Amino acid sequence: MSLHGVVRRALGSLVHRLWEAARKAGDVTPASPAGYRFRRLGEGTCLSFPLGAVFGEAWIEIGDHTLIGERVSISTGMGPGVDLGPDSIVRIGGGCSIGRGSHIVGHQSIDIGDDVFTGPYVYITDQNHVYDDPEAPIGRQWPRNNPVSIGSGSWLGTGAIILPGTRIGRQCVVAGGAVVRGEFPDHSVIAGIPAKVVRHYVPGQGWLPPHLEVAENARNARDVRNPVDTETGVISR
């Protein structure tokens, strides 16, 4: 190997070691000075360096053993230094994993349950601009808030967008790239733009698409109204 190659290899190794040391030093944990700014930062929780835009920490709670990926933005309010009242606004449970480059933007209330995992570049917000005045620039119209909740055990795929007013039940899957608004029951698979339920778990039946679930519910309702005598086969009325 030439002298140039040896020097380049040594410098490359040094840069990588320094970057790794910087990453470890820059991580935000309950023991680091930046961790004290949060309303709560649970035991074993880490916000990975480099951070995204993080402000309003006094209104952010994160549970135990949650991993926040690199370049994740978590914010409350319109900007730093604003008094947002006595209650927390963004609440992330324990055992979660938030994918790199994601954004969680809270103004009123965002609740993320325990053991929620996301892919990278997920966007969650409880605020959006309105379009009440067709003549005024949309960006200058006063935004409107609507709380968001994501049930424990759910998975949000890469690039999913969770809009204000969304309530996702427990153990749900949101497909990558879905644009989600509305209420969704536990054990749903949610996909599309706009998102809708494409599968729902029915005990004893498994994962059914909505039209089969409706048919199954209708059949069960008929069976209840018109029970069959299993010995004679006669429908009692």
PDB file of C-alpha atoms in Angstrom:
ATOM      1  CA  MET A   1       0.000   0.000   0.000  1.00  0.00           C
ATOM      2  CA  SER A   2       1.313   3.454  -0.881  1.00  0.00           C
ATOM      3  CA  LEU A   3       2.045   6.122   1.714  1.00  0.00           C
ATOM      4  CA  HIS A   4      -0.978   8.069   0.456  1.00  0.00           C
ATOM      5  CA  GLY A   5      -3.191   5.009   0.971  1.00  0.00           C
ATOM      6  CA  VAL A   6      -1.856   4.442   4.489  1.00  0.00           C
ATOM      7  CA  VAL A   7      -2.479   8.070   5.474  1.00  0.00           C
ATOM      8  CA  ARG A   8      -5.969   8.063   3.967  1.00  0.00           C
ATOM      9  CA  ARG A   9      -6.873   4.839   5.740  1.00  0.00           C
ATOM     10  CA  ALA A  10      -5.598   6.199   9.082  1.00  0.00           C
ATOM     11  CA  LEU A  11      -7.500   9.468   8.658  1.00  0.00           C
ATOM     12  CA  GLY A  12     -10.664   7.603   7.703  1.00  0.00           C
ATOM     13  CA  SER A  13     -10.393   5.418  10.780  1.00  0.00           C
ATOM     14  CA  LEU A  14      -9.833   8.488  12.971  1.00  0.00           C
ATOM     15  CA  VAL A  15     -12.837  10.312  11.506  1.00  0.00           C
ATOM     16  CA  HIS A  16     -15.124   7.319  12.096  1.00  0.00           C
ATOM     17  CA  ARG A  17     -13.910   6.939  15.681  1.00  0.00           C
ATOM     18  CA  LEU A  18     -14.416  10.643  16.356  1.00  0.00           C
ATOM     19  CA  TRP A  19     -17.898  10.525  14.805  1.00  0.00           C
ATOM     20  CA  GLU A  20     -18.830   7.522  16.923  1.00  0.00           C
ATOM     21  CA  ALA A  21     -17.586   9.302  20.040  1.00  0.00           C
ATOM     22  CA  ALA A  22     -19.549  12.423  19.055  1.00  0.00           C
ATOM     23  CA  ARG A  23     -22.705  10.352  18.563  1.00  0.00           C
ATOM     24  CA  LYS A  24     -22.390   8.792  22.004  1.00  0.00           C
ATOM     25  CA  ALA A  25     -21.713  12.145  23.615  1.00  0.00           C
ATOM     26  CA  GLY A  26     -24.588  13.780  21.726  1.00  0.00           C
ATOM     27  CA  ASP A  27     -27.258  11.200  22.612  1.00  0.00           C
ATOM     28  CA  VAL A  28     -29.905  12.590  24.969  1.00  0.00           C
ATOM     29  CA  THR A  29     -30.607  10.334  27.956  1.00  0.00           C
ATOM     30  CA  PRO A  30     -32.098  10.862  31.435  1.00  0.00           C
ATOM     31  CA  ALA A  31     -28.548  11.384  32.734  1.00  0.00           C
ATOM     32  CA  SER A  32     -27.502  13.993  30.173  1.00  0.00           C
ATOM     33  CA  PRO A  33     -28.009  17.745  30.763  1.00  0.00           C
ATOM     34  CA  ALA A  34     -30.422  18.002  27.816  1.00  0.00           C
ATOM     35  CA  GLY A  35     -32.511  15.206  29.326  1.00  0.00           C
ATOM     36  CA  TYR A  36     -33.377  17.356  32.335  1.00  0.00           C
ATOM     37  CA  ARG A  37     -35.391  19.711  30.123  1.00  0.00           C
ATOM     38  CA  PHE A  38     -38.057  17.096  29.446  1.00  0.00           C
ATOM     39  CA  ARG A  39     -41.117  16.756  31.638  1.00  0.00           C
ATOM     40  CA  ARG A  40     -40.238  13.091  31.824  1.00  0.00           C
ATOM     41  CA  LEU A  41     -37.557  11.027  30.151  1.00  0.00           C
ATOM     42  CA  GLY A  42     -37.828   7.428  31.274  1.00  0.00           C
ATOM     43  CA  GLU A  43     -35.102   5.073  32.420  1.00  0.00           C
ATOM     44  CA  GLY A  44     -33.139   3.590  29.537  1.00  0.00           C
ATOM     45  CA  THR A  45     -34.601   6.009  26.999  1.00  0.00           C
ATOM     46  CA  CYS A  46     -32.383   7.601  24.350  1.00  0.00           C
ATOM     47  CA  LEU A  47     -32.793  10.289  21.709  1.00  0.00           C
ATOM     48  CA  SER A  48     -30.128   9.476  19.149  1.00  0.00           C
ATOM     49  CA  PHE A  49     -27.635  12.057  17.879  1.00  0.00           C
ATOM     50  CA  PRO A  50     -27.867  13.938  15.606  1.00  0.00           C
ATOM     51  CA  LEU A  51     -31.223  15.236  16.807  1.00  0.00           C
ATOM     52  CA  GLY A  52     -33.910  16.823  14.693  1.00  0.00           C
ATOM     53  CA  ALA A  53     -35.801  19.935  15.807  1.00  0.00           C
ATOM     54  CA  VAL A  54     -36.574  19.322  19.484  1.00  0.00           C
ATOM     55  CA  PHE A  55     -38.218  22.065  21.528  1.00  0.00           C
ATOM     56  CA  GLY A  56     -40.923  22.490  24.136  1.00  0.00           C
ATOM     57  CA  GLU A  57     -39.359  19.668  26.154  1.00  0.00           C
ATOM     58  CA  ALA A  58     -41.214  20.734  29.304  1.00  0.00           C
ATOM     59  CA  TRP A  59     -44.429  19.502  27.632  1.00  0.00           C
ATOM     60  CA  ILE A  60     -42.965  16.215  26.337  1.00  0.00           C
ATOM     61  CA  GLU A  61     -43.102  12.917  28.241  1.00  0.00           C
ATOM     62  CA  ILE A  62     -41.304   9.763  27.052  1.00  0.00           C
ATOM     63  CA  GLY A  63     -41.565   6.453  28.905  1.00  0.00           C
ATOM     64  CA  ASP A  64     -38.925   3.893  29.848  1.00  0.00           C
ATOM     65  CA  HIS A  65     -36.679   2.090  27.336  1.00  0.00           C
ATOM     66  CA  THR A  66     -37.857   4.007  24.280  1.00  0.00           C
ATOM     67  CA  LEU A  67     -35.467   4.609  21.387  1.00  0.00           C
ATOM     68  CA  ILE A  68     -35.825   7.770  19.306  1.00  0.00           C
ATOM     69  CA  GLY A  69     -33.897   7.475  16.051  1.00  0.00           C
ATOM     70  CA  GLU A  70     -31.519   9.940  14.442  1.00  0.00           C
ATOM     71  CA  ARG A  71     -32.847  13.264  13.113  1.00  0.00           C
ATOM     72  CA  VAL A  72     -36.264  12.781  14.718  1.00  0.00           C
ATOM     73  CA  SER A  73     -38.077  16.054  15.408  1.00  0.00           C
ATOM     74  CA  ILE A  74     -40.322  16.240  18.485  1.00  0.00           C
ATOM     75  CA  SER A  75     -41.844  19.612  19.214  1.00  0.00           C
ATOM     76  CA  THR A  76     -44.658  21.284  21.111  1.00  0.00           C
ATOM     77  CA  GLY A  77     -46.069  24.687  20.263  1.00  0.00           C
ATOM     78  CA  MET A  78     -45.064  27.045  17.491  1.00  0.00           C
ATOM     79  CA  GLY A  79     -41.536  27.633  18.748  1.00  0.00           C
ATOM     80  CA  PRO A  80     -39.233  27.594  21.761  1.00  0.00           C
ATOM     81  CA  GLY A  81     -39.939  29.740  24.802  1.00  0.00           C
ATOM     82  CA  VAL A  82     -43.762  29.666  24.660  1.00  0.00           C
ATOM     83  CA  ASP A  83     -45.767  28.849  27.811  1.00  0.00           C
ATOM     84  CA  LEU A  84     -48.171  26.067  26.816  1.00  0.00           C
ATOM     85  CA  GLY A  85     -49.918  25.624  30.153  1.00  0.00           C
ATOM     86  CA  PRO A  86     -49.746  23.069  32.957  1.00  0.00           C
ATOM     87  CA  ASP A  87     -50.355  19.824  31.054  1.00  0.00           C
ATOM     88  CA  SER A  88     -48.071  17.752  28.862  1.00  0.00           C
ATOM     89  CA  ILE A  89     -48.827  17.767  25.136  1.00  0.00           C
ATOM     90  CA  VAL A  90     -46.753  14.972  23.552  1.00  0.00           C
ATOM     91  CA  ARG A  91     -46.753  11.674  25.415  1.00  0.00           C
ATOM     92  CA  ILE A  92     -44.796   8.684  24.112  1.00  0.00           C
ATOM     93  CA  GLY A  93     -45.042   5.419  26.027  1.00  0.00           C
ATOM     94  CA  GLY A  94     -42.419   2.917  27.085  1.00  0.00           C
ATOM     95  CA  GLY A  95     -40.701   0.381  24.870  1.00  0.00           C
ATOM     96  CA  CYS A  96     -41.300   2.407  21.695  1.00  0.00           C
ATOM     97  CA  SER A  97     -39.028   2.822  18.695  1.00  0.00           C
ATOM     98  CA  ILE A  98     -39.431   5.941  16.541  1.00  0.00           C
ATOM     99  CA  GLY A  99     -37.742   5.643  13.136  1.00  0.00           C
ATOM    100  CA  ARG A 100     -35.109   8.068  11.935  1.00  0.00           C
ATOM    101  CA  GLY A 101     -36.241  11.294  10.312  1.00  0.00           C
ATOM    102  CA  SER A 102     -39.739  11.123  11.779  1.00  0.00           C
ATOM    103  CA  HIS A 103     -41.642  14.211  12.970  1.00  0.00           C
ATOM    104  CA  ILE A 104     -43.991  14.416  15.959  1.00  0.00           C
ATOM    105  CA  VAL A 105     -45.493  17.900  16.044  1.00  0.00           C
ATOM    106  CA  GLY A 106     -47.832  18.596  18.957  1.00  0.00           C
ATOM    107  CA  HIS A 107     -49.925  21.626  19.868  1.00  0.00           C
ATOM    108  CA  GLN A 108     -52.811  20.193  21.913  1.00  0.00           C
ATOM    109  CA  SER A 109     -52.483  16.456  22.552  1.00  0.00           C
ATOM    110  CA  ILE A 110     -50.610  13.545  20.965  1.00  0.00           C
ATOM    111  CA  ASP A 111     -50.744  10.213  22.821  1.00  0.00           C
ATOM    112  CA  ILE A 112     -48.565   7.339  21.624  1.00  0.00           C
ATOM    113  CA  GLY A 113     -49.023   4.150  23.633  1.00  0.00           C
ATOM    114  CA  ASP A 114     -46.485   1.588  24.808  1.00  0.00           C
ATOM    115  CA  ASP A 115     -44.517  -0.615  22.390  1.00  0.00           C
ATOM    116  CA  VAL A 116     -45.368   1.456  19.320  1.00  0.00           C
ATOM    117  CA  PHE A 117     -42.842   1.044  16.496  1.00  0.00           C
ATOM    118  CA  THR A 118     -42.511   3.243  13.433  1.00  0.00           C
ATOM    119  CA  GLY A 119     -40.514   3.076  10.252  1.00  0.00           C
ATOM    120  CA  PRO A 120     -38.468   6.109   9.183  1.00  0.00           C
ATOM    121  CA  TYR A 121     -39.942   9.429   8.058  1.00  0.00           C
ATOM    122  CA  VAL A 122     -43.322   9.085   9.765  1.00  0.00           C
ATOM    123  CA  TYR A 123     -45.204  12.354  10.336  1.00  0.00           C
ATOM    124  CA  ILE A 124     -47.638  12.767  13.243  1.00  0.00           C
ATOM    125  CA  THR A 125     -49.385  16.051  14.013  1.00  0.00           C
ATOM    126  CA  ASP A 126     -52.464  17.303  15.832  1.00  0.00           C
ATOM    127  CA  GLN A 127     -52.646  20.612  13.954  1.00  0.00           C
ATOM    128  CA  ASN A 128     -53.316  21.705  10.416  1.00  0.00           C
ATOM    129  CA  HIS A 129     -54.091  24.943   8.608  1.00  0.00           C
ATOM    130  CA  VAL A 130     -57.709  25.522   7.635  1.00  0.00           C
ATOM    131  CA  TYR A 131     -59.180  26.601   4.314  1.00  0.00           C
ATOM    132  CA  ASP A 132     -62.081  28.675   5.625  1.00  0.00           C
ATOM    133  CA  ASP A 133     -61.301  31.719   3.503  1.00  0.00           C
ATOM    134  CA  PRO A 134     -60.752  30.795  -0.167  1.00  0.00           C
ATOM    135  CA  GLU A 135     -59.102  34.157  -0.844  1.00  0.00           C
ATOM    136  CA  ALA A 136     -56.549  34.196   2.008  1.00  0.00           C
ATOM    137  CA  PRO A 137     -53.241  32.330   1.682  1.00  0.00           C
ATOM    138  CA  ILE A 138     -53.719  28.975   3.395  1.00  0.00           C
ATOM    139  CA  GLY A 139     -50.466  29.302   5.306  1.00  0.00           C
ATOM    140  CA  ARG A 140     -51.749  32.532   6.884  1.00  0.00           C
ATOM    141  CA  GLN A 141     -55.085  31.123   8.047  1.00  0.00           C
ATOM    142  CA  TRP A 142     -55.200  30.231  11.722  1.00  0.00           C
ATOM    143  CA  PRO A 143     -54.582  26.508  12.266  1.00  0.00           C
ATOM    144  CA  ARG A 144     -56.979  24.161  14.021  1.00  0.00           C
ATOM    145  CA  ASN A 145     -56.070  21.473  16.573  1.00  0.00           C
ATOM    146  CA  ASN A 146     -57.561  18.024  17.075  1.00  0.00           C
ATOM    147  CA  PRO A 147     -56.028  15.436  19.448  1.00  0.00           C
ATOM    148  CA  VAL A 148     -54.298  12.311  18.141  1.00  0.00           C
ATOM    149  CA  SER A 149     -53.939   8.933  19.848  1.00  0.00           C
ATOM    150  CA  ILE A 150     -52.105   5.808  18.699  1.00  0.00           C
ATOM    151  CA  GLY A 151     -52.830   2.611  20.597  1.00  0.00           C
ATOM    152  CA  SER A 152     -50.234   0.431  22.273  1.00  0.00           C
ATOM    153  CA  GLY A 153     -48.543  -2.273  20.226  1.00  0.00           C
ATOM    154  CA  SER A 154     -49.148  -0.586  16.882  1.00  0.00           C
ATOM    155  CA  TRP A 155     -46.792  -0.369  13.916  1.00  0.00           C
ATOM    156  CA  LEU A 156     -46.577   2.618  11.554  1.00  0.00           C
ATOM    157  CA  GLY A 157     -44.877   1.952   8.236  1.00  0.00           C
ATOM    158  CA  THR A 158     -42.339   4.153   6.480  1.00  0.00           C
ATOM    159  CA  GLY A 159     -43.654   7.535   5.417  1.00  0.00           C
ATOM    160  CA  ALA A 160     -47.076   7.189   7.060  1.00  0.00           C
ATOM    161  CA  ILE A 161     -48.827  10.500   7.798  1.00  0.00           C
ATOM    162  CA  ILE A 162     -51.101  10.723  10.846  1.00  0.00           C
ATOM    163  CA  LEU A 163     -53.371  13.757  10.613  1.00  0.00           C
ATOM    164  CA  PRO A 164     -55.210  15.716  13.341  1.00  0.00           C
ATOM    165  CA  GLY A 165     -58.188  13.970  14.907  1.00  0.00           C
ATOM    166  CA  THR A 166     -56.883  10.445  14.235  1.00  0.00           C
ATOM    167  CA  ARG A 167     -57.519   7.753  16.819  1.00  0.00           C
ATOM    168  CA  ILE A 168     -55.860   4.426  16.116  1.00  0.00           C
ATOM    169  CA  GLY A 169     -56.696   1.440  18.313  1.00  0.00           C
ATOM    170  CA  ARG A 170     -54.394  -1.122  19.886  1.00  0.00           C
ATOM    171  CA  GLN A 171     -52.254  -3.557  17.894  1.00  0.00           C
ATOM    172  CA  CYS A 172     -52.902  -1.856  14.550  1.00  0.00           C
ATOM    173  CA  VAL A 173     -50.728  -1.782  11.424  1.00  0.00           C
ATOM    174  CA  VAL A 174     -50.524   1.364   9.299  1.00  0.00           C
ATOM    175  CA  ALA A 175     -49.108   0.688   5.843  1.00  0.00           C
ATOM    176  CA  GLY A 176     -46.174   2.667   4.524  1.00  0.00           C
ATOM    177  CA  GLY A 177     -47.198   5.907   2.820  1.00  0.00           C
ATOM    178  CA  ALA A 178     -50.756   5.865   4.206  1.00  0.00           C
ATOM    179  CA  VAL A 179     -52.444   9.205   4.917  1.00  0.00           C
ATOM    180  CA  VAL A 180     -54.554   8.574   8.005  1.00  0.00           C
ATOM    181  CA  ARG A 181     -57.466  10.535   9.424  1.00  0.00           C
ATOM    182  CA  GLY A 182     -60.378   9.235  11.504  1.00  0.00           C
ATOM    183  CA  GLU A 183     -61.061   6.506  14.056  1.00  0.00           C
ATOM    184  CA  PHE A 184     -59.895   2.916  13.629  1.00  0.00           C
ATOM    185  CA  PRO A 185     -60.679  -0.061  15.902  1.00  0.00           C
ATOM    186  CA  ASP A 186     -58.196  -2.361  17.617  1.00  0.00           C
ATOM    187  CA  HIS A 187     -56.479  -5.002  15.469  1.00  0.00           C
ATOM    188  CA  SER A 188     -56.899  -3.180  12.164  1.00  0.00           C
ATOM    189  CA  VAL A 189     -54.664  -3.064   9.099  1.00  0.00           C
ATOM    190  CA  ILE A 190     -54.920   0.466   7.698  1.00  0.00           C
ATOM    191  CA  ALA A 191     -53.730   1.459   4.226  1.00  0.00           C
ATOM    192  CA  GLY A 192     -54.278   3.883   1.373  1.00  0.00           C
ATOM    193  CA  ILE A 193     -54.783   7.567   0.580  1.00  0.00           C
ATOM    194  CA  PRO A 194     -57.090   8.350   2.251  1.00  0.00           C
ATOM    195  CA  ALA A 195     -56.485   5.440   4.595  1.00  0.00           C
ATOM    196  CA  LYS A 196     -59.144   2.852   5.345  1.00  0.00           C
ATOM    197  CA  VAL A 197     -59.325  -0.506   7.093  1.00  0.00           C
ATOM    198  CA  VAL A 198     -58.261  -3.263   4.679  1.00  0.00           C
ATOM    199  CA  ARG A 199     -58.134  -6.092   7.236  1.00  0.00           C
ATOM    200  CA  HIS A 200     -59.583  -6.532  10.711  1.00  0.00           C
ATOM    201  CA  TYR A 201     -59.010  -9.398  13.110  1.00  0.00           C
ATOM    202  CA  VAL A 202     -62.146 -11.328  14.067  1.00  0.00           C
ATOM    203  CA  PRO A 203     -61.695 -13.863  16.909  1.00  0.00           C
ATOM    204  CA  GLY A 204     -62.230 -17.353  15.564  1.00  0.00           C
ATOM    205  CA  GLN A 205     -62.181 -16.157  11.952  1.00  0.00           C
ATOM    206  CA  GLY A 206     -58.750 -14.531  11.578  1.00  0.00           C
ATOM    207  CA  TRP A 207     -57.937 -11.506   9.435  1.00  0.00           C
ATOM    208  CA  LEU A 208     -60.885 -10.552   7.269  1.00  0.00           C
ATOM    209  CA  PRO A 209     -61.368  -7.772   4.722  1.00  0.00           C
ATOM    210  CA  PRO A 210     -64.234  -5.426   5.648  1.00  0.00           C
ATOM    211  CA  HIS A 211     -66.839  -6.901   3.241  1.00  0.00           C
ATOM    212  CA  LEU A 212     -66.313 -10.432   4.591  1.00  0.00           C
ATOM    213  CA  GLU A 213     -66.482  -9.178   8.161  1.00  0.00           C
ATOM    214  CA  VAL A 214     -69.794  -7.440   7.435  1.00  0.00           C
ATOM    215  CA  ALA A 215     -71.141 -10.630   5.856  1.00  0.00           C
ATOM    216  CA  GLU A 216     -69.970 -12.698   8.843  1.00  0.00           C
ATOM    217  CA  ASN A 217     -71.594 -10.272  11.291  1.00  0.00           C
ATOM    218  CA  ALA A 218     -74.846 -10.387   9.314  1.00  0.00           C
ATOM    219  CA  ARG A 219     -74.817 -14.204   9.308  1.00  0.00           C
ATOM    220  CA  ASN A 220     -74.167 -14.297  13.053  1.00  0.00           C
ATOM    221  CA  ALA A 221     -77.016 -11.854  13.616  1.00  0.00           C
ATOM    222  CA  ARG A 222     -79.388 -14.100  11.596  1.00  0.00           C
ATOM    223  CA  ASP A 223     -78.261 -17.139  13.572  1.00  0.00           C
ATOM    224  CA  VAL A 224     -79.062 -15.335  16.827  1.00  0.00           C
ATOM    225  CA  ARG A 225     -82.520 -14.274  15.573  1.00  0.00           C
ATOM    226  CA  ASN A 226     -83.284 -17.702  14.068  1.00  0.00           C
ATOM    227  CA  PRO A 227     -81.443 -20.386  16.077  1.00  0.00           C
ATOM    228  CA  VAL A 228     -81.383 -23.872  14.543  1.00  0.00           C
ATOM    229  CA  ASP A 229     -82.225 -26.988  16.548  1.00  0.00           C
ATOM    230  CA  THR A 230     -79.106 -29.084  15.979  1.00  0.00           C
ATOM    231  CA  GLU A 231     -81.054 -32.369  16.348  1.00  0.00           C
ATOM    232  CA  THR A 232     -83.994 -31.685  14.028  1.00  0.00           C
ATOM    233  CA  GLY A 233     -82.541 -28.963  11.793  1.00  0.00           C
ATOM    234  CA  VAL A 234     -85.675 -26.894  12.372  1.00  0.00           C
ATOM    235  CA  ILE A 235     -85.332 -23.113  12.665  1.00  0.00           C
ATOM    236  CA  SER A 236     -87.142 -21.846  15.741  1.00  0.00           C
ATOM    237  CA  ARG A 237     -88.838 -18.468  15.407  1.00  0.00           C
TER     238      ARG A 237
END
